[in-house]
C-alpha cells in the first residue's frame, strides 16, 4: 500500500454533507513528505508521463496553466510544473475566502462551451428535466443531461477512468480500484459492484510540489468536489 497520503477519488459516491464554502481558507499543517514515502511513485519532471504519453500531458498542463493564469491576471516566471504550484499558492493568498470559487472557475474554463446550453430548446422539456442551465459550460451541461442523470453508474466509472488516464500530470501516479463496501452502500446506484469507480492517487504531484496541505484542501479538494458534483452531476468525494 502506498504510504504518501494517498487520495481516494470515489466517483459516484456523494459527499457526506453539502459542500461548504469556507469563510476563510482551511489551515492544515502536516509534515511533508511523511516517512516511508515510496520513491518509485514520485513524478519526475520531463521523464514521467501518464498512460496517454508526454505530448497529451503537456497539452493538458498548458491548458490548465493558461486558465489559472487568466484567473490571476498573470503567469508565473517558472515555466515548469513549479510555476503552476506558484500560481495556485498566489491564488490562495490573494483570494482568501473566495479561493474555492476561483479554483472552480479555473476548472470550468478548461472545458469548451459546446454544444451550447441554448441547444436544449431544440429538445422536449422532459429531456433536460430540472438540470441547471444557468452559468454552465455546454459540454458539462450536456454530460449531466445525457450521461450523469440517465446512466449514473456508467458516468461514475467513466469519470474515474478518464481521470486516471488524463490527469496524472497533475496528480502523479494513480490506479483504478473498487469501492469499499461502505462507500458502495452510500452510492446512488450500484456502480456495477463498485469495480473501477475509485481513483487511488499513490503520491500526489501537486501536493508534494506545494508541500502544503492547505493549498491542497482550499485550491483542489473543495473546488474539485464541487465541480464534479455540481457542474458534471457526478457524485464524488476526495479523501486523504
XYZ file of N, CA and C in Angstrom:
720
model
N 0.843 -1.184 0.000
C 0.000 0.000 0.000
C 0.884 1.241 0.000
N 0.508 2.278 -0.745
C 1.290 3.497 -0.736
C 1.219 4.162 0.627
N 2.283 4.874 0.994
C 2.319 5.468 2.320
C 2.314 6.982 2.275
N 2.303 7.575 1.075
C 2.389 9.019 0.968
C 1.004 9.626 0.776
N 0.221 9.640 1.821
C -1.108 10.246 1.826
C -1.855 10.001 0.529
N -2.222 8.762 0.234
C -2.988 8.515 -0.979
C -4.328 9.230 -0.928
N -4.784 9.711 -2.061
C -6.071 10.373 -2.151
C -7.035 9.458 -2.882
N -8.215 9.257 -2.325
C -9.206 8.401 -2.957
C -10.264 9.272 -3.608
N -10.390 9.189 -4.919
C -11.440 9.861 -5.652
C -12.556 8.851 -5.845
N -13.590 8.910 -5.050
C -14.686 7.953 -5.138
C -15.764 8.520 -6.045
N -15.737 8.125 -7.319
C -16.707 8.619 -8.283
C -18.018 7.877 -8.122
N -19.108 8.621 -8.092
C -20.420 8.017 -7.916
C -20.835 7.954 -6.466
N -19.953 8.383 -5.556
C -20.269 8.367 -4.127
C -20.401 9.807 -3.644
N -21.555 10.191 -3.098
C -21.767 11.578 -2.701
C -20.920 11.969 -1.495
N -20.677 13.268 -1.379
C -20.012 13.771 -0.187
C -20.942 13.558 0.993
N -20.402 13.340 2.182
C -21.265 13.021 3.319
C -22.149 14.167 3.776
N -21.868 15.379 3.312
C -22.690 16.534 3.677
C -22.552 17.570 2.571
N -23.434 18.593 2.527
C -23.328 19.610 1.485
C -21.941 20.234 1.462
N -21.444 20.516 0.263
C -20.108 21.070 0.122
C -20.047 22.482 0.684
N -19.133 22.754 1.614
C -19.080 24.077 2.223
C -18.249 25.044 1.402
N -18.567 26.321 1.531
C -17.681 27.379 1.050
C -17.131 28.032 2.306
N -15.884 27.728 2.695
C -15.367 28.179 3.975
C -15.282 29.689 4.072
N -15.493 30.202 5.283
C -15.375 31.635 5.497
C -13.941 32.097 5.318
N -13.007 31.212 5.522
C -11.588 31.508 5.322
C -10.909 30.215 4.942
N -9.772 30.298 4.230
C -9.077 29.069 3.851
C -8.800 28.178 5.052
N -8.975 26.886 4.862
C -8.721 25.928 5.927
C -7.221 25.784 6.120
N -6.756 25.901 7.344
C -5.332 25.790 7.635
C -5.023 24.372 8.075
N -4.134 23.716 7.350
C -3.744 22.355 7.682
C -2.229 22.303 7.742
N -1.694 21.777 8.822
C -0.252 21.672 8.986
C 0.112 20.198 9.056
N 1.056 19.765 8.205
C 1.424 18.360 8.165
C 2.880 18.253 7.726
N 3.620 17.373 8.366
C 4.995 17.129 7.927
C 4.955 16.514 6.539
N 5.860 16.993 5.640
C 5.785 16.533 4.258
C 7.156 16.394 3.646
N 7.454 15.329 2.913
C 6.637 14.117 2.817
C 6.780 13.268 4.072
N 5.818 12.443 4.383
C 5.900 11.620 5.587
C 6.942 10.531 5.434
N 7.407 9.971 6.528
C 8.395 8.892 6.460
C 7.849 7.690 5.691
N 8.720 7.019 4.984
C 8.329 5.810 4.282
C 7.700 6.033 2.923
N 7.807 7.276 2.386
C 7.236 7.548 1.070
C 7.898 6.663 0.012
N 7.092 6.084 -0.851
C 7.581 5.170 -1.878
C 8.306 5.951 -2.971
N 9.619 5.818 -3.113
C 10.352 6.596 -4.113
C 9.994 6.226 -5.544
N 9.444 5.047 -5.759
C 9.099 4.641 -7.119
C 7.864 5.355 -7.643
N 7.121 6.021 -6.759
C 5.882 6.684 -7.149
C 6.059 8.172 -7.413
N 7.254 8.708 -7.258
C 7.463 10.131 -7.440
C 7.411 10.486 -8.922
N 6.871 11.653 -9.243
C 6.788 12.124 -10.625
C 8.047 12.933 -10.941
N 8.727 12.579 -12.023
C 9.968 13.243 -12.407
C 9.694 14.150 -13.601
N 9.930 15.428 -13.437
C 9.712 16.419 -14.495
C 10.499 16.047 -15.748
N 9.810 16.011 -16.894
C 10.460 15.725 -18.157
C 10.728 14.263 -18.433
N 10.438 13.390 -17.475
C 10.681 11.954 -17.638
C 9.387 11.161 -17.506
N 8.663 11.415 -16.429
C 7.431 10.669 -16.172
C 6.325 11.092 -17.144
N 5.385 10.186 -17.347
C 4.224 10.501 -18.176
C 3.064 9.615 -17.756
N 1.848 10.075 -18.071
C 0.665 9.292 -17.819
C 0.442 8.284 -18.928
N -0.640 7.526 -18.869
C -0.910 6.487 -19.872
C -1.028 7.014 -21.297
N -1.423 8.281 -21.465
C -1.603 8.829 -22.806
C -0.294 9.304 -23.430
N 0.758 9.424 -22.629
C 2.038 9.874 -23.156
C 2.338 11.317 -22.789
N 3.562 11.743 -23.031
C 4.006 13.063 -22.600
C 3.355 14.197 -23.390
N 3.098 13.989 -24.693
C 2.502 15.054 -25.501
C 1.116 15.458 -24.991
N 0.183 14.526 -24.782
C -1.102 14.913 -24.199
C -0.958 15.509 -22.798
N -0.039 14.973 -22.002
C 0.187 15.530 -20.669
C 0.568 17.003 -20.762
N 1.484 17.320 -21.677
C 1.925 18.713 -21.827
C 0.780 19.605 -22.303
N -0.063 19.060 -23.188
C -1.208 19.838 -23.670
C -2.162 20.158 -22.533
N -2.536 19.152 -21.754
C -3.459 19.374 -20.643
C -2.852 20.321 -19.607
N -1.566 20.153 -19.345
C -0.896 21.026 -18.380
C -0.887 22.468 -18.874
N -0.648 22.654 -20.172
C -0.627 24.014 -20.720
C -1.996 24.675 -20.634
N -3.051 23.917 -20.958
C -4.403 24.474 -20.885
C -4.740 24.873 -19.454
N -4.444 23.982 -18.517
C -4.741 24.271 -17.119
C -3.967 25.498 -16.645
N -2.707 25.592 -17.019
C -1.892 26.732 -16.597
C -2.430 28.032 -17.194
N -2.844 28.002 -18.447
C -3.396 29.192 -19.085
C -4.651 29.670 -18.370
N -5.507 28.735 -18.001
C -6.750 29.119 -17.313
C -6.453 29.648 -15.913
N -5.484 29.046 -15.247
C -5.107 29.509 -13.916
C -4.487 30.901 -13.981
N -3.635 31.125 -14.978
C -3.011 32.440 -15.157
C -4.065 33.494 -15.508
N -5.053 33.114 -16.322
C -6.115 34.050 -16.686
C -6.925 34.464 -15.467
N -7.170 33.525 -14.559
C -7.912 33.841 -13.337
C -7.148 34.834 -12.474
N -5.834 34.693 -12.444
C -4.998 35.593 -11.634
C -4.639 36.882 -12.357
N -4.695 36.844 -13.674
C -4.306 38.015 -14.447
C -2.820 38.101 -14.735
N -2.095 37.027 -14.483
C -0.648 36.990 -14.750
C -0.179 35.543 -14.698
N 0.973 35.298 -15.312
C 1.561 33.975 -15.276
C 2.721 33.977 -14.287
N 3.229 32.790 -13.980
C 4.388 32.662 -13.100
C 5.664 32.652 -13.943
N 6.769 32.998 -13.314
C 8.038 33.058 -14.031
C 8.575 31.673 -14.370
N 8.357 30.713 -13.491
C 8.887 29.369 -13.693
C 8.061 28.640 -14.754
N 8.688 28.193 -15.862
C 7.929 27.531 -16.934
C 7.584 26.079 -16.638
N 8.110 25.503 -15.567
C 7.859 24.104 -15.253
C 6.588 23.955 -14.408
N 6.331 22.751 -13.950
C 5.167 22.500 -13.107
C 5.205 23.331 -11.838
N 6.409 23.670 -11.406
C 6.543 24.528 -10.231
C 5.817 25.850 -10.435
N 5.747 26.321 -11.681
C 5.023 27.553 -11.961
C 3.542 27.419 -11.675
N 2.964 26.254 -11.972
C 1.554 26.019 -11.656
C 1.336 26.066 -10.149
N 2.261 25.474 -9.404
C 2.169 25.495 -7.949
C 2.283 26.923 -7.438
N 3.169 27.722 -8.028
C 3.306 29.125 -7.633
C 2.013 29.890 -7.891
N 1.368 29.610 -9.023
C 0.099 30.267 -9.324
C -0.980 29.855 -8.318
N -1.024 28.579 -7.980
C -2.006 28.107 -7.001
C -1.764 28.735 -5.638
N -0.510 28.852 -5.267
C -0.189 29.474 -3.989
C -0.616 30.947 -3.988
N -0.403 31.636 -5.105
C -0.821 33.032 -5.208
C -2.340 33.144 -5.157
N -3.033 32.191 -5.769
C -4.493 32.218 -5.755
C -5.016 32.094 -4.334
N -4.453 31.184 -3.559
C -4.864 31.014 -2.167
C -4.582 32.280 -1.363
N -3.399 32.870 -1.583
C -3.009 34.052 -0.817
C -3.861 35.271 -1.160
N -4.211 35.421 -2.425
C -4.893 36.640 -2.870
C -6.413 36.563 -2.787
N -6.971 35.375 -2.939
C -8.435 35.269 -2.957
C -9.023 34.955 -1.600
N -8.203 34.521 -0.670
C -8.685 34.289 0.688
C -9.906 33.390 0.725
N -11.009 33.868 1.308
C -12.201 33.016 1.444
C -12.858 32.650 0.120
N -12.476 33.337 -0.951
C -13.070 33.055 -2.258
C -12.218 32.120 -3.105
N -11.178 31.529 -2.523
C -10.264 30.714 -3.316
C -10.940 29.483 -3.900
N -11.867 28.874 -3.165
C -12.541 27.679 -3.686
C -13.384 28.015 -4.909
N -14.070 29.149 -4.878
C -14.869 29.567 -6.024
C -13.983 29.905 -7.204
N -12.845 30.561 -6.942
C -11.911 30.907 -8.007
C -11.338 29.646 -8.657
N -10.987 28.672 -7.841
C -10.436 27.422 -8.367
C -11.485 26.665 -9.179
N -12.714 26.736 -8.754
C -13.787 26.083 -9.504
C -13.981 26.750 -10.861
N -13.828 28.074 -10.911
C -13.917 28.769 -12.200
C -12.804 28.310 -13.136
N -11.612 28.102 -12.576
C -10.497 27.627 -13.387
C -10.834 26.269 -14.010
N -11.379 25.370 -13.224
C -11.757 24.052 -13.745
C -12.814 24.173 -14.829
N -13.787 25.032 -14.619
C -14.838 25.219 -15.613
C -14.285 25.714 -16.937
N -13.321 26.633 -16.855
C -12.778 27.227 -18.064
C -11.910 26.261 -18.858
N -11.585 25.119 -18.284
C -10.802 24.116 -19.007
C -11.664 23.319 -19.982
N -12.983 23.533 -19.947
C -13.892 22.768 -20.785
C -14.596 23.684 -21.788
N -14.855 23.190 -22.987
C -15.485 24.023 -24.021
C -16.965 24.257 -23.756
N -17.446 25.378 -24.231
C -18.859 25.720 -24.107
C -19.612 25.212 -25.336
N -19.448 23.912 -25.591
C -20.055 23.300 -26.777
C -20.345 21.837 -26.488
N -21.461 21.330 -26.945
C -22.574 22.018 -27.609
C -23.191 23.077 -26.685
N -23.680 24.165 -27.244
C -24.191 25.256 -26.402
C -25.382 24.829 -25.557
N -25.474 25.407 -24.370
C -26.600 25.104 -23.490
C -27.923 25.490 -24.153
N -27.883 26.556 -24.993
C -29.107 27.026 -25.650
C -29.733 25.966 -26.538
N -28.953 24.949 -26.926
C -29.497 23.892 -27.788
C -30.570 23.077 -27.080
N -30.709 23.239 -25.775
C -31.740 22.493 -25.048
C -33.133 22.858 -25.527
N -33.279 24.045 -26.150
C -34.592 24.469 -26.659
C -35.055 23.606 -27.823
N -34.134 22.869 -28.418
C -34.482 22.006 -29.539
C -35.078 20.676 -29.081
N -35.040 20.423 -27.774
C -35.497 19.144 -27.244
C -36.720 19.347 -26.354
N -37.528 18.329 -26.208
C -38.655 18.427 -25.268
C -38.147 18.723 -23.850
N -38.942 19.407 -23.084
C -38.549 19.780 -21.725
C -38.198 18.568 -20.887
N -38.791 17.436 -21.180
C -38.537 16.229 -20.393
C -37.108 15.719 -20.556
N -36.429 16.069 -21.645
C -35.069 15.587 -21.880
C -34.099 16.193 -20.876
N -34.206 17.491 -20.666
C -33.292 18.184 -19.754
C -33.793 18.194 -18.318
N -35.087 18.022 -18.145
C -35.630 17.970 -16.793
C -35.273 19.200 -15.980
N -34.834 18.974 -14.737
C -34.504 20.085 -13.844
C -32.999 20.350 -13.779
N -32.248 19.891 -14.773
C -30.805 20.121 -14.785
C -30.528 21.617 -14.910
N -29.718 22.134 -14.008
C -29.411 23.568 -14.013
C -28.694 23.955 -15.303
N -29.182 25.028 -15.947
C -28.574 25.509 -17.185
C -27.806 26.807 -16.988
N -28.209 27.618 -16.043
C -27.592 28.923 -15.836
C -26.139 28.795 -15.407
N -25.268 29.494 -16.112
C -23.858 29.525 -15.737
C -23.098 28.251 -16.027
N -23.652 27.357 -16.828
C -22.999 26.073 -17.103
C -22.254 26.118 -18.433
N -21.114 25.451 -18.493
C -20.440 25.204 -19.756
C -21.244 24.162 -20.528
N -21.335 24.347 -21.847
C -22.156 23.462 -22.644
C -21.802 21.998 -22.499
N -20.508 21.671 -22.583
C -20.098 20.274 -22.506
C -20.488 19.652 -21.179
N -20.353 20.408 -20.092
C -20.671 19.894 -18.769
C -22.178 19.742 -18.579
N -22.930 20.703 -19.102
C -24.400 20.618 -19.017
C -24.905 19.379 -19.737
N -24.435 19.165 -20.955
C -24.929 18.034 -21.738
C -24.413 16.706 -21.208
N -23.264 16.717 -20.562
C -22.800 15.479 -19.939
C -23.763 15.052 -18.843
N -24.211 16.015 -18.030
C -25.161 15.658 -16.973
C -26.487 15.187 -17.570
N -26.950 15.884 -18.621
C -28.238 15.539 -19.220
C -28.199 14.168 -19.874
N -27.151 13.903 -20.653
C -27.108 12.703 -21.489
C -26.456 11.495 -20.829
N -25.638 11.744 -19.792
C -24.911 10.637 -19.184
C -25.126 10.523 -17.676
N -24.820 11.603 -16.940
C -24.831 11.509 -15.477
C -26.207 11.177 -14.922
N -27.246 11.812 -15.456
C -28.593 11.554 -14.950
C -29.116 10.167 -15.377
N -29.111 9.847 -16.677
C -29.690 8.550 -17.070
C -28.793 7.344 -16.804
N -27.476 7.557 -16.762
C -26.558 6.430 -16.585
C -25.545 6.733 -15.471
N -25.989 6.833 -14.222
C -25.078 7.237 -13.141
C -23.930 6.269 -12.912
N -24.178 4.978 -13.011
C -23.107 4.012 -12.792
C -22.041 4.126 -13.872
N -22.469 4.188 -15.117
C -21.539 4.337 -16.228
C -20.758 5.645 -16.107
N -21.439 6.730 -15.739
C -20.792 8.037 -15.647
C -19.737 8.062 -14.555
N -20.033 7.429 -13.423
C -19.051 7.380 -12.350
C -17.798 6.642 -12.759
N -17.965 5.498 -13.387
C -16.812 4.708 -13.812
C -16.076 5.388 -14.962
N -16.818 6.032 -15.875
C -16.180 6.744 -16.979
C -15.308 7.876 -16.469
N -15.806 8.649 -15.517
C -15.025 9.752 -14.972
C -13.797 9.257 -14.227
N -13.936 8.139 -13.539
C -12.775 7.566 -12.856
C -11.717 7.156 -13.869
N -12.137 6.526 -14.950
C -11.200 6.077 -15.983
C -10.515 7.259 -16.654
N -11.285 8.281 -17.044
C -10.709 9.450 -17.706
C -9.742 10.174 -16.769
N -10.113 10.300 -15.509
C -9.240 10.957 -14.538
C -7.912 10.229 -14.409
N -7.965 8.914 -14.310
C -6.731 8.151 -14.122
C -5.847 8.183 -15.366
N -6.442 8.346 -16.535
C -5.668 8.356 -17.771
C -5.172 9.749 -18.152
N -5.963 10.775 -17.872
C -5.658 12.107 -18.401
C -5.148 13.108 -17.377
N -5.111 12.761 -16.107
C -4.748 13.766 -15.098
C -3.549 13.383 -14.245
N -2.778 12.385 -14.669
C -1.619 12.018 -13.859
C -0.537 13.094 -13.885
N -0.513 13.936 -14.910
C 0.435 15.054 -14.941
C 0.207 15.993 -13.753
N -1.008 16.013 -13.223
C -1.352 16.867 -12.083
C -1.291 16.108 -10.765
N -1.788 14.884 -10.751
C -1.921 14.122 -9.512
C -0.771 13.163 -9.254
N -0.012 12.829 -10.312
C 1.006 11.811 -10.156
C 0.426 10.427 -10.384
N 1.223 9.380 -10.182
C 0.778 8.003 -10.445
C -0.488 7.656 -9.678
N -1.415 7.012 -10.363
C -2.655 6.605 -9.725
C -3.157 5.326 -10.384
N -4.134 4.705 -9.754
C -4.686 3.464 -10.273
C -6.169 3.392 -9.951
N -6.879 2.569 -10.723
C -8.300 2.368 -10.500
C -8.511 1.216 -9.526
N -9.434 1.426 -8.604
C -9.755 0.398 -7.627
C -11.261 0.324 -7.452
N -11.710 -0.723 -6.795
C -13.119 -0.861 -6.484
C -13.483 -0.082 -5.233
N -14.745 0.252 -5.119
C -15.213 0.962 -3.934
C -15.268 0.027 -2.737
N -15.007 0.589 -1.571
C -15.168 -0.170 -0.338
C -16.665 -0.418 -0.107
N -17.004 -1.485 0.607
C -18.429 -1.792 0.829
C -19.215 -0.634 1.429
N -18.591 0.112 2.358
C -19.322 1.215 2.979
C -19.576 2.349 1.982
N -18.637 2.562 1.042
C -18.855 3.575 0.015
C -19.926 3.125 -0.964
N -19.894 1.868 -1.317
C -20.869 1.341 -2.259
C -22.277 1.440 -1.685
N -22.394 1.287 -0.384
C -23.708 1.378 0.250
C -24.267 2.790 0.165
N -23.364 3.812 0.097
C -23.795 5.203 0.028
C -24.053 5.662 -1.400
N -23.622 4.884 -2.389
C -23.745 5.285 -3.785
C -25.203 5.308 -4.221
N -25.566 6.272 -5.088
C -26.956 6.347 -5.549
C -27.323 5.237 -6.520
N -26.352 4.511 -7.036
C -26.607 3.356 -7.887
C -25.630 2.274 -7.474
N -25.760 1.085 -8.023
C -24.852 0.019 -7.596
C -23.467 0.120 -8.216
N -23.293 1.049 -9.195
C -21.979 1.274 -9.803
C -21.333 -0.028 -10.266
N -22.167 -0.929 -10.775
C -21.669 -2.205 -11.302
C -20.805 -2.935 -10.283
N -21.228 -2.887 -9.028
C -20.468 -3.545 -7.980
C -19.319 -2.724 -7.452
N -19.158 -1.501 -7.954
C -18.097 -0.621 -7.466
C -16.754 -0.828 -8.128
N -16.647 -1.754 -9.063
C -15.369 -2.018 -9.721
C -14.938 -0.822 -10.566
N -13.685 -0.369 -10.353
C -13.132 0.704 -11.156
C -13.752 2.059 -10.943
N -14.448 2.278 -9.835
C -15.106 3.557 -9.590
C -14.306 4.458 -8.658
N -13.156 4.012 -8.215
C -12.322 4.805 -7.313
C -10.927 4.986 -7.897
N -10.445 6.219 -7.853
C -9.090 6.526 -8.308
C -8.204 6.690 -7.079
N -7.192 5.856 -6.966
C -6.258 5.950 -5.853
C -5.002 6.667 -6.329
N -4.758 7.838 -5.776
C -3.558 8.612 -6.107
C -2.463 8.205 -5.135
N -1.435 7.569 -5.643
C -0.414 6.998 -4.778
C 0.504 8.048 -4.165
N 0.825 9.054 -4.948
C 1.751 10.082 -4.463
C 1.437 11.364 -5.237
N 0.607 12.216 -4.657
C 0.065 13.370 -5.372
C 1.164 14.360 -5.742
N 1.325 14.588 -7.036
C 2.364 15.506 -7.518
C 2.094 16.936 -7.055
N 0.854 17.372 -7.165
C 0.507 18.742 -6.779
C 0.752 18.972 -5.296
N 0.328 18.032 -4.480
C 0.505 18.161 -3.041
C 1.978 18.118 -2.666
N 2.719 17.231 -3.303
C 4.127 17.111 -2.966
C 4.923 18.337 -3.413
N 4.616 18.869 -4.607
C 5.326 20.049 -5.098
C 5.021 21.274 -4.251
N 3.781 21.397 -3.807
C 3.406 22.557 -2.996
C 3.855 22.414 -1.556
N 4.020 21.152 -1.093
C 4.419 20.872 0.289
C 3.504 21.586 1.270
N 2.240 21.714 0.886
C 1.299 22.453 1.724
C -0.088 21.835 1.600
N -0.543 21.193 2.651
C -1.863 20.573 2.634
C -2.977 21.612 2.579
N -2.707 22.843 3.049
C -3.723 23.893 2.987
C -4.054 24.239 1.544
N -3.040 24.307 0.682
C -3.281 24.567 -0.735
C -4.069 23.409 -1.335
N -3.730 22.191 -0.926
C -4.452 21.016 -1.419
C -5.931 21.103 -1.074
N -6.247 21.446 0.163
C -7.636 21.482 0.605
C -8.407 22.621 -0.058
N -7.829 23.824 -0.058
C -8.554 25.013 -0.494
C -8.572 25.223 -1.999
N -7.493 24.827 -2.685
C -7.402 25.062 -4.125
C -7.652 23.802 -4.942
N -7.824 22.646 -4.270
C -8.029 21.405 -5.008
C -9.213 20.608 -4.472
N -9.125 20.112 -3.255
C -10.145 19.205 -2.730
C -11.557 19.819 -2.754
N -11.734 20.965 -2.114
C -13.062 21.573 -2.011
C -13.615 21.954 -3.387
N -12.852 22.689 -4.229
C -13.415 23.041 -5.543
C -13.593 21.862 -6.481
N -12.721 20.847 -6.401
C -12.860 19.693 -7.285
C -14.109 18.891 -6.941
N -14.376 18.708 -5.652
C -15.610 18.028 -5.249
C -16.824 18.793 -5.752
N -16.796 20.121 -5.589
C -17.926 20.935 -6.043
C -18.078 20.850 -7.557
N -16.961 20.813 -8.274
C -17.002 20.750 -9.732
C -17.671 19.462 -10.210
N -17.233 18.318 -9.702
C -17.814 17.054 -10.134
C -19.288 16.963 -9.738
N -19.600 17.331 -8.509
C -20.959 17.193 -8.013
C -21.927 18.161 -8.682
N -21.529 19.411 -8.847
C -22.463 20.448 -9.275
C -22.346 20.834 -10.737
N -21.177 20.675 -11.337
C -21.017 21.047 -12.741
C -21.153 19.849 -13.680
N -20.732 18.663 -13.234
C -20.844 17.473 -14.073
C -22.014 16.584 -13.653
N -22.532 16.811 -12.463
C -23.631 15.994 -11.999
C -23.228 14.602 -11.585
N -21.941 14.408 -11.283
C -21.420 13.099 -10.870
C -21.049 13.157 -9.393
N -21.740 12.424 -8.531
C -21.367 12.400 -7.116
C -19.912 11.953 -6.956
N -19.169 12.682 -6.142
C -17.739 12.379 -5.989
C -17.247 12.983 -4.692
N -16.333 12.273 -4.040
C -15.661 12.853 -2.891
C -14.193 12.447 -2.902
N -13.369 13.305 -2.321
C -11.929 13.065 -2.227
C -11.581 12.896 -0.767
N -10.828 11.856 -0.458
C -10.430 11.610 0.920
C -8.953 11.255 0.988
N -8.197 11.945 1.861
C -6.781 11.570 2.054
C -6.678 10.314 2.896
